[in-house]
Coordinates of C-alpha atoms in Angstrom, one line a residue:
Chain D
M17 CA -8.7 24.7 -19.6
A18 CA -11.7 26.1 -17.9
A19 CA -12.8 22.8 -16.4
E20 CA -9.5 22.3 -14.7
T21 CA -9.0 25.7 -13.1
G22 CA -12.7 26.3 -12.2
T23 CA -12.5 29.8 -13.6
P24 CA -13.2 30.7 -17.3
T25 CA -10.0 31.0 -19.3
T26 CA -9.5 34.3 -21.0
L27 CA -7.6 34.8 -24.2
T28 CA -6.0 38.0 -25.4
L29 CA -6.4 38.9 -29.0
K30 CA -4.4 41.5 -30.8
S31 CA -5.6 43.3 -33.9
N32 CA -3.3 44.4 -36.7
D33 CA -3.6 48.0 -35.4
D34 CA -2.3 46.8 -32.0
E35 CA -5.6 46.9 -30.1
L36 CA -5.9 44.3 -27.4
F37 CA -9.1 42.4 -26.6
S38 CA -9.9 40.0 -23.8
V39 CA -12.3 37.2 -24.7
A40 CA -13.5 34.1 -23.0
E41 CA -11.8 31.1 -24.5
S42 CA -15.2 29.3 -24.8
A43 CA -16.4 32.1 -27.1
A44 CA -13.2 32.6 -29.0
I45 CA -12.9 29.0 -30.1
L46 CA -15.9 29.6 -32.4
S47 CA -13.0 30.5 -34.6
V48 CA -11.3 27.3 -35.8
T49 CA -8.1 29.3 -36.4
I50 CA -8.1 30.3 -32.7
R51 CA -9.2 26.9 -31.6
N52 CA -6.3 25.2 -33.3
M53 CA -3.9 27.6 -31.6
V54 CA -5.5 26.8 -28.2
E55 CA -5.3 23.1 -28.9
D56 CA -1.7 23.4 -30.0
G57 CA -0.9 25.2 -26.8
C58 CA 0.2 28.4 -28.4
A59 CA -2.6 30.6 -27.1
G60 CA -0.8 31.4 -23.8
G61 CA 0.3 34.9 -24.4
V62 CA -1.2 37.4 -26.9
I63 CA -2.7 36.0 -30.1
P64 CA -1.9 38.3 -33.0
L65 CA -4.5 38.5 -35.7
D66 CA -2.6 40.1 -38.5
N67 CA -5.5 40.3 -40.9
V68 CA -8.2 41.9 -38.7
D69 CA -8.4 45.6 -37.6
G70 CA -9.5 46.6 -34.2
K71 CA -12.9 47.9 -35.2
T72 CA -13.8 44.7 -37.0
L73 CA -12.3 42.5 -34.3
A74 CA -14.4 44.3 -31.7
S75 CA -17.5 43.5 -33.8
V76 CA -16.5 39.9 -34.2
I77 CA -15.9 39.5 -30.5
T78 CA -19.4 41.0 -29.8
Y79 CA -20.7 38.3 -32.1
M80 CA -18.7 35.5 -30.5
N81 CA -19.9 36.5 -27.0
G82 CA -23.5 36.9 -28.2
I83 CA -23.8 33.7 -30.1
S84 CA -22.0 31.5 -27.6
A85 CA -24.4 32.8 -24.8
I86 CA -27.3 31.2 -26.7
P87 CA -27.9 27.5 -25.9
A88 CA -28.1 25.0 -28.7
D89 CA -31.1 26.4 -30.4
E90 CA -30.6 27.0 -34.1
E91 CA -33.6 29.3 -34.5
K92 CA -32.5 31.6 -31.6
K93 CA -29.0 31.7 -33.0
K94 CA -30.3 32.6 -36.4
S95 CA -32.4 35.5 -35.1
Y96 CA -29.4 36.7 -33.1
R97 CA -27.4 36.7 -36.3
D98 CA -30.1 38.5 -38.2
K99 CA -30.3 41.2 -35.6
F100 CA -26.6 41.5 -35.3
L101 CA -26.2 42.1 -39.0
S102 CA -29.3 44.1 -39.6
D103 CA -27.7 47.6 -39.2
K104 CA -24.3 46.9 -40.8
D105 CA -23.4 48.7 -44.0
F106 CA -21.6 47.0 -46.8
E107 CA -18.2 48.2 -45.8
T108 CA -18.6 46.7 -42.3
L109 CA -20.0 43.5 -43.8
A110 CA -17.1 43.2 -46.2
D111 CA -14.6 43.6 -43.3
M112 CA -16.5 41.0 -41.3
V113 CA -16.7 38.4 -44.0
L114 CA -13.0 38.7 -44.6
A115 CA -12.3 38.4 -40.9
A116 CA -14.7 35.4 -40.6
N117 CA -12.8 33.8 -43.5
Y118 CA -9.4 34.5 -41.9
L119 CA -10.6 33.3 -38.5
N120 CA -12.4 30.3 -40.1
M121 CA -15.8 31.0 -38.6
S122 CA -18.2 29.4 -41.0
C123 CA -21.3 30.4 -39.2
L124 CA -20.4 34.1 -39.4
M125 CA -19.1 33.8 -42.9
D126 CA -22.3 32.2 -44.1
A127 CA -24.5 34.7 -42.2
V128 CA -22.7 37.7 -43.7
S129 CA -22.6 36.2 -47.2
A130 CA -26.4 35.5 -47.0
K131 CA -26.9 39.1 -45.8
I132 CA -25.0 40.5 -48.7
A133 CA -26.9 38.2 -51.1
Q134 CA -30.2 39.4 -49.5
V135 CA -29.2 43.0 -50.2
M136 CA -28.5 42.1 -53.9
E137 CA -31.8 40.2 -54.4
K138 CA -33.9 41.4 -57.3
K139 CA -31.8 44.6 -57.6
S140 CA -30.8 46.1 -60.9
V141 CA -27.3 45.7 -62.2
G142 CA -26.7 49.4 -61.9
W143 CA -27.9 49.5 -58.3
V144 CA -25.6 46.6 -57.3
R145 CA -22.6 48.2 -59.0
R146 CA -23.1 51.5 -57.1
K147 CA -23.9 49.9 -53.8
F148 CA -20.9 47.5 -53.8
G149 CA -18.4 49.7 -55.6
I150 CA -18.2 47.5 -58.7
E151 CA -16.5 49.1 -61.7
N152 CA -18.1 48.1 -65.0
D153 CA -15.3 47.2 -67.3
Y154 CA -17.4 45.8 -70.1
T155 CA -17.7 47.7 -73.3
P156 CA -21.3 48.6 -74.1
E157 CA -21.3 45.9 -76.8
E158 CA -19.9 43.2 -74.4
E159 CA -22.4 44.1 -71.7
A160 CA -25.2 43.9 -74.2
A161 CA -24.0 40.5 -75.3
V162 CA -23.9 39.1 -71.7
K163 CA -27.3 40.6 -71.0
E164 CA -28.7 39.0 -74.1
E165 CA -27.2 35.6 -73.1
H166 CA -29.0 35.7 -69.8
K167 CA -32.1 37.8 -70.9
W168 CA -34.5 35.8 -68.7
T169 CA -32.7 36.9 -65.5
F170 CA -33.8 40.5 -66.0
E171 CA -37.5 39.8 -65.8
G172 CA -39.1 41.0 -62.6
V173 CA -36.0 42.9 -61.5
E174 CA -36.0 46.5 -60.3
T175 CA -35.0 48.8 -63.1
D176 CA -33.0 52.0 -63.1
D177 CA -31.5 54.3 -65.6
D178 CA -28.3 52.4 -65.6
N179 CA -29.9 49.2 -66.4
Chain P
R8 CA -24.4 58.6 -67.6
G9 CA -23.1 61.5 -65.5
M10 CA -21.0 59.2 -63.4
M11 CA -17.4 59.6 -62.7
K12 CA -15.0 57.7 -60.6
R13 CA -13.2 59.6 -57.8
A14 CA -11.1 56.9 -56.3
K15 CA -11.1 53.1 -56.0
G16 CA -14.6 52.0 -55.1
V17 CA -16.0 55.5 -54.7
V18 CA -18.6 56.1 -57.3
V19 CA -20.1 59.5 -57.5
D20 CA -23.4 60.1 -59.2
G21 CA -24.3 63.1 -61.4
D22 CA -25.7 64.8 -58.3
G23 CA -22.5 64.3 -56.3
S24 CA -24.0 61.7 -54.0
E25 CA -21.6 58.9 -53.0
Y26 CA -22.8 55.3 -52.9
S27 CA -19.9 53.4 -51.7
T28 CA -16.9 54.5 -49.7
G29 CA -13.7 52.8 -50.6
K30 CA -14.6 49.1 -50.6
S31 CA -15.5 47.1 -53.6
I32 CA -17.1 43.8 -53.3
S33 CA -14.9 42.7 -56.2
D34 CA -11.9 42.9 -53.8
L35 CA -13.2 40.0 -51.9
P36 CA -11.5 36.7 -52.7
E37 CA -13.2 34.5 -55.3
E38 CA -14.3 31.9 -52.7
L39 CA -16.2 34.5 -50.8
L40 CA -17.9 35.9 -53.9
Q41 CA -18.9 32.3 -54.6
R42 CA -20.3 32.0 -51.1
I43 CA -22.4 35.1 -51.6
V44 CA -23.7 33.9 -55.0
Y45 CA -24.6 30.6 -53.3
F46 CA -27.3 32.4 -51.4
L47 CA -28.9 34.0 -54.4
S48 CA -31.8 32.7 -56.4
Q49 CA -30.7 31.2 -59.8
G50 CA -31.8 34.3 -61.7
D51 CA -30.1 36.7 -59.3
A52 CA -27.0 34.5 -59.4
V53 CA -26.8 34.4 -63.2
R54 CA -27.5 38.1 -63.5
T55 CA -24.3 38.9 -61.5
S56 CA -22.4 38.0 -64.7
V57 CA -23.4 41.4 -66.1
L58 CA -21.8 43.3 -63.2
S59 CA -18.3 43.3 -64.5
K60 CA -15.7 41.0 -66.2
S61 CA -14.5 39.6 -62.9
W62 CA -18.1 38.6 -62.1
R63 CA -18.7 37.0 -65.5
H64 CA -18.2 33.4 -64.4
V65 CA -18.6 33.5 -60.6
W66 CA -22.1 32.1 -60.8
C67 CA -20.9 29.2 -63.0
T68 CA -19.1 27.6 -60.2
R69 CA -21.6 27.8 -57.5
P70 CA -22.4 24.4 -56.0
N71 CA -26.1 24.8 -56.0
L72 CA -28.6 24.8 -58.9
D73 CA -32.1 26.0 -58.2
F74 CA -34.5 26.0 -61.1
S75 CA -38.0 26.9 -60.2
E76 CA -40.3 27.5 -63.2
T77 CA -42.7 29.5 -61.0
A78 CA -39.9 32.0 -60.3
F79 CA -39.0 32.2 -64.0
R80 CA -40.6 34.9 -66.0
G81 CA -39.9 33.7 -69.5
N82 CA -41.9 31.1 -71.3
K83 CA -41.4 27.4 -70.9
H84 CA -39.1 27.0 -73.8
E85 CA -36.8 29.7 -72.5
F86 CA -36.9 28.1 -69.0
L87 CA -36.0 24.7 -70.4
S88 CA -33.2 26.1 -72.5
A89 CA -31.8 27.9 -69.5
V90 CA -31.9 24.7 -67.6
E91 CA -30.2 22.8 -70.4
K92 CA -27.5 25.3 -70.9
T93 CA -26.6 25.5 -67.3
L94 CA -26.6 21.8 -66.8
Q95 CA -24.4 21.4 -69.8
R96 CA -22.0 23.8 -68.2
Y97 CA -21.9 21.8 -65.0
R98 CA -21.5 18.5 -66.9
N99 CA -18.4 19.7 -68.6
P100 CA -16.7 21.4 -65.7
V101 CA -13.5 23.2 -66.6
D102 CA -13.2 24.8 -63.2
A103 CA -16.7 24.3 -61.9
Q104 CA -17.3 23.5 -58.3
P105 CA -18.8 20.1 -57.6
L106 CA -22.6 20.2 -57.5
S107 CA -24.0 19.9 -54.0
E108 CA -27.6 20.9 -54.4
F109 CA -29.9 20.3 -57.3
H110 CA -33.5 21.6 -57.3
L111 CA -35.7 21.5 -60.4
S112 CA -39.3 22.5 -60.2
I113 CA -41.2 22.3 -63.4
S114 CA -44.8 23.1 -63.9
L115 CA -47.0 20.9 -66.0
P116 CA -50.6 21.7 -65.4
L117 CA -53.0 19.5 -67.3
D118 CA -55.6 22.0 -68.0
E119 CA -57.3 23.5 -71.0
H120 CA -54.2 25.6 -71.6
H121 CA -51.8 22.8 -71.7
R122 CA -50.0 22.1 -74.9
D123 CA -48.7 18.7 -75.7
D124 CA -45.6 20.0 -77.3
E125 CA -44.7 21.9 -74.1
I126 CA -45.1 18.7 -72.0
E127 CA -43.2 16.7 -74.5
E128 CA -40.3 19.2 -74.5
S129 CA -40.3 19.2 -70.7
V130 CA -40.2 15.4 -70.5
L131 CA -37.4 15.3 -73.0
V132 CA -35.3 17.6 -70.9
L133 CA -36.1 15.6 -67.7
D134 CA -35.4 12.2 -69.4
K135 CA -32.1 13.5 -70.6
W136 CA -30.8 15.2 -67.5
I137 CA -32.2 13.5 -64.4
P138 CA -30.4 10.2 -65.1
I139 CA -27.2 12.2 -65.9
V140 CA -27.4 14.0 -62.6
L141 CA -28.0 10.8 -60.6
T142 CA -25.8 8.3 -62.4
T143 CA -22.7 10.2 -63.4
T144 CA -20.0 12.0 -61.5
M145 CA -22.3 15.0 -61.3
G146 CA -24.2 13.2 -58.6
A147 CA -21.2 12.1 -56.7
T148 CA -21.0 15.2 -54.6
L149 CA -24.8 15.8 -54.3
D150 CA -26.1 16.6 -50.9
K151 CA -29.7 17.6 -51.9
F152 CA -31.8 16.5 -54.8
R153 CA -35.2 17.9 -55.3
L154 CA -37.5 17.2 -58.3
S155 CA -40.9 18.6 -58.3
I156 CA -43.6 18.5 -60.9
V157 CA -46.0 21.3 -60.1
S158 CA -49.4 20.6 -61.3
G159 CA -52.3 22.5 -59.8
K160 CA -55.0 20.5 -61.6
Y161 CA -56.5 17.1 -61.2
P162 CA -55.3 14.6 -62.2
S163 CA -51.8 16.0 -61.7
F164 CA -49.2 15.2 -64.2
V165 CA -46.8 12.6 -63.0
Y166 CA -43.4 12.4 -64.5
D167 CA -42.2 8.8 -65.1
L168 CA -38.7 8.7 -63.7
I169 CA -36.7 5.9 -65.4
L170 CA -33.1 5.3 -64.4
P171 CA -30.9 3.1 -66.6
I172 CA -30.8 -0.4 -65.0
D173 CA -27.2 -1.0 -65.9
K174 CA -25.9 2.2 -64.4
K175 CA -25.0 2.7 -60.8
I176 CA -26.6 5.6 -58.9
Q177 CA -23.7 7.7 -58.0
C178 CA -25.1 10.0 -55.3
E179 CA -23.7 8.2 -52.3
R180 CA -23.4 11.4 -50.3
L181 CA -27.0 12.4 -50.8
R182 CA -28.7 13.5 -47.6
V183 CA -31.9 15.1 -48.9
L184 CA -34.2 13.4 -51.4
S185 CA -37.4 15.0 -52.3
L186 CA -39.7 13.9 -55.1
Q187 CA -43.1 15.5 -56.0
N188 CA -45.5 14.0 -58.6
V189 CA -43.0 11.5 -59.8
F190 CA -43.7 8.0 -60.9
I191 CA -40.9 5.8 -59.6
K192 CA -40.9 2.1 -59.8
Q193 CA -40.4 0.2 -56.6
E194 CA -37.2 -1.4 -57.9
C195 CA -35.9 1.9 -58.9
F196 CA -36.8 3.5 -55.5
D197 CA -35.2 0.6 -53.6
K198 CA -32.0 0.9 -55.7
M199 CA -31.9 4.6 -55.0
V200 CA -32.3 4.1 -51.2
L201 CA -29.7 1.4 -51.2
S202 CA -27.3 3.8 -53.0
C203 CA -27.9 6.7 -50.6
P204 CA -26.9 5.4 -47.1
L205 CA -26.7 8.9 -45.6
L206 CA -30.3 10.1 -46.2
T207 CA -31.5 12.3 -43.4
T208 CA -34.6 13.6 -45.2
L209 CA -36.9 11.7 -47.5
S210 CA -39.9 13.4 -48.9
L211 CA -42.3 11.8 -51.4
E212 CA -45.4 13.8 -52.4
G213 CA -47.9 12.6 -55.0
C214 CA -45.5 9.9 -56.0
R215 CA -46.8 6.8 -57.8
G216 CA -45.4 3.4 -58.6
L217 CA -44.5 2.6 -55.0
K218 CA -46.0 -0.3 -53.1
T219 CA -44.0 -0.5 -49.9
I220 CA -41.8 1.9 -48.1
K221 CA -39.9 0.1 -45.3
L222 CA -38.3 2.5 -42.9
E223 CA -35.8 0.2 -41.2
K224 CA -32.4 0.8 -39.8
R225 CA -30.7 -1.5 -42.2
L226 CA -31.5 1.0 -45.0
Y227 CA -32.0 4.3 -43.1
K228 CA -29.2 4.8 -40.6
H229 CA -29.5 8.5 -40.4
L230 CA -33.1 9.4 -41.3
N231 CA -34.4 12.4 -39.4
H232 CA -37.4 13.5 -41.4
F233 CA -39.9 11.4 -43.4
T234 CA -42.8 12.8 -45.4
F235 CA -45.2 10.9 -47.5
I236 CA -48.2 12.5 -49.0
N237 CA -50.7 11.2 -51.4
H238 CA -53.1 13.8 -52.5
I239 CA -56.7 13.1 -51.7
E240 CA -57.9 13.3 -55.2
E241 CA -55.5 10.6 -56.1
Y242 CA -56.9 8.2 -53.7
D243 CA -59.3 5.8 -55.1
D244 CA -60.1 2.2 -54.7
D245 CA -57.7 1.3 -57.3
E246 CA -55.3 -1.2 -55.7
R247 CA -52.4 0.3 -57.6
T248 CA -52.5 3.4 -55.4
I249 CA -52.2 1.5 -52.2
V250 CA -48.9 2.1 -50.5
V251 CA -47.8 0.4 -47.3
V252 CA -45.5 2.4 -45.1
E253 CA -43.7 0.3 -42.5
I254 CA -42.0 2.2 -39.8
H255 CA -39.6 0.1 -37.7
D256 CA -38.7 1.4 -34.4
D257 CA -35.1 0.6 -34.9
V258 CA -34.9 3.8 -36.9
Q259 CA -34.1 5.7 -33.8
T260 CA -32.9 8.8 -35.6
L261 CA -36.4 9.8 -36.7
E262 CA -37.5 13.3 -35.5
T263 CA -40.5 14.0 -37.7
I264 CA -42.9 11.9 -39.6
K265 CA -45.5 13.4 -41.8
I266 CA -47.9 11.0 -43.5
V267 CA -51.0 12.1 -45.2
F268 CA -53.5 9.8 -46.9
V269 CA -51.7 6.6 -46.8
A270 CA -53.6 3.4 -47.5
A271 CA -51.9 1.4 -44.8
I272 CA -49.4 2.0 -42.1
H273 CA -47.7 -0.4 -39.8
F274 CA -45.5 0.3 -36.8
H275 CA -43.2 -2.5 -35.9
G276 CA -41.5 -3.2 -32.7
G277 CA -42.1 -1.6 -29.3
H278 CA -43.3 1.8 -30.7
K279 CA -40.5 3.7 -29.1
F280 CA -39.2 6.6 -31.1
N281 CA -37.3 8.5 -28.6
N282 CA -36.2 11.4 -30.8
L283 CA -39.5 12.3 -32.3
K284 CA -39.9 16.0 -31.7
N285 CA -43.0 17.0 -33.5
T286 CA -45.2 15.2 -35.9
Y287 CA -48.1 16.2 -38.1
P288 CA -51.4 14.5 -37.7
I289 CA -51.4 11.3 -39.5
R290 CA -54.5 10.9 -41.4
L291 CA -55.3 7.5 -42.7
V292 CA -57.8 6.3 -45.1
R293 CA -57.7 2.6 -44.9
T294 CA -56.3 1.4 -41.7
S295 CA -57.4 0.8 -38.2
L296 CA -57.0 4.3 -36.7
H297 CA -56.8 3.1 -33.1
E298 CA -53.5 1.5 -33.9
V299 CA -52.0 4.9 -34.6
E300 CA -54.0 6.9 -32.0
H301 CA -52.3 5.1 -29.2
H302 CA -48.9 5.6 -30.6
T303 CA -46.4 7.7 -28.7
I304 CA -46.0 10.1 -31.6
Y305 CA -49.4 11.7 -30.7

């Protein structure tokens, strides 16, 4: 561990498309999955992350480094997260939330989930379907029935032709 | 509609513009969809049921309920019936997630527009459901409980919270308790506090029926934030409105105290609250101000 050797310990992570990444152990253990590996002593060589591709892993590591450089200040961390996610499209967000889930990083998982929720806020059903690639498998009658059941939730929502 | 589907997740509009490229949110595992829905308002969450069949029931299992009448566009009857229907669903969980947050904000302004039947209907719903949430297994997983009666007019409507004496309050894991414009008897409040040993946040605004609030370590081992507000118009010389707030300095976990318009306040012990970060000005009506002015929280 870092305290014993005097130099920061570095881990090597391998994505499922065989890209290798070096990351400080202190940042990487934000992932409970990786932390458990370190604690169990199986983080010596290369850590294979079979469910994360290189592009996403690079992004997650940027996040790990960024957030662990911020001292314990929840507000600063939150603004870092907001900024980090601000320019990400849905596809990237979906990859990240899956990676965060796999890596067991609750802070990133929650931040991405909240970001996706924020995008959905007050949006019409049609808009959300298009934006997030949701196929409407209701028959028109079924859809009308579900809408009728929750009629009140459509007040004050953006409308579109599809709605 | 002029829409066709080119490949999984790629939806092409009539004018050929693509909105999504390959990924569908529906491909995310159920637990992640639930997490997303957790962050939505109640209306937005419920509306996701119209997206597609796989979304139909995602919102039903989110662990938080957030009913705010001011954010609700329908009339009071529709609001109350949405509250009832949803709570019913949570009460009979088939695969529902345990409830961790409950927030109900209901508006009952006593002005020229108020209608007795609307108030009556609201009170009936509250009388039925609040005890159920607090004294059945619905409460066993609660982390946050907020009940607000929003009443812009004077005198504000105060809801009389009565919990069955013979029933145990189940919310042992409760950390946040917030009541606004609620009448709660001292015995009932004491029972509540005794039943919730993990409280970190206690907020009482415009509440009546209380005589003494004793913040001491015996009862509040984890309390970080304490708010007690009596609205100015509610203050009068009537003895019944006098509340004594006693803050013992063995409650070392306290970080913020906000007290406005209290009749009497006592600090016990050596006045050392090491963790206090910021406090709001304490305005007192009926106590010797110097006692507070010299306190370290200033």
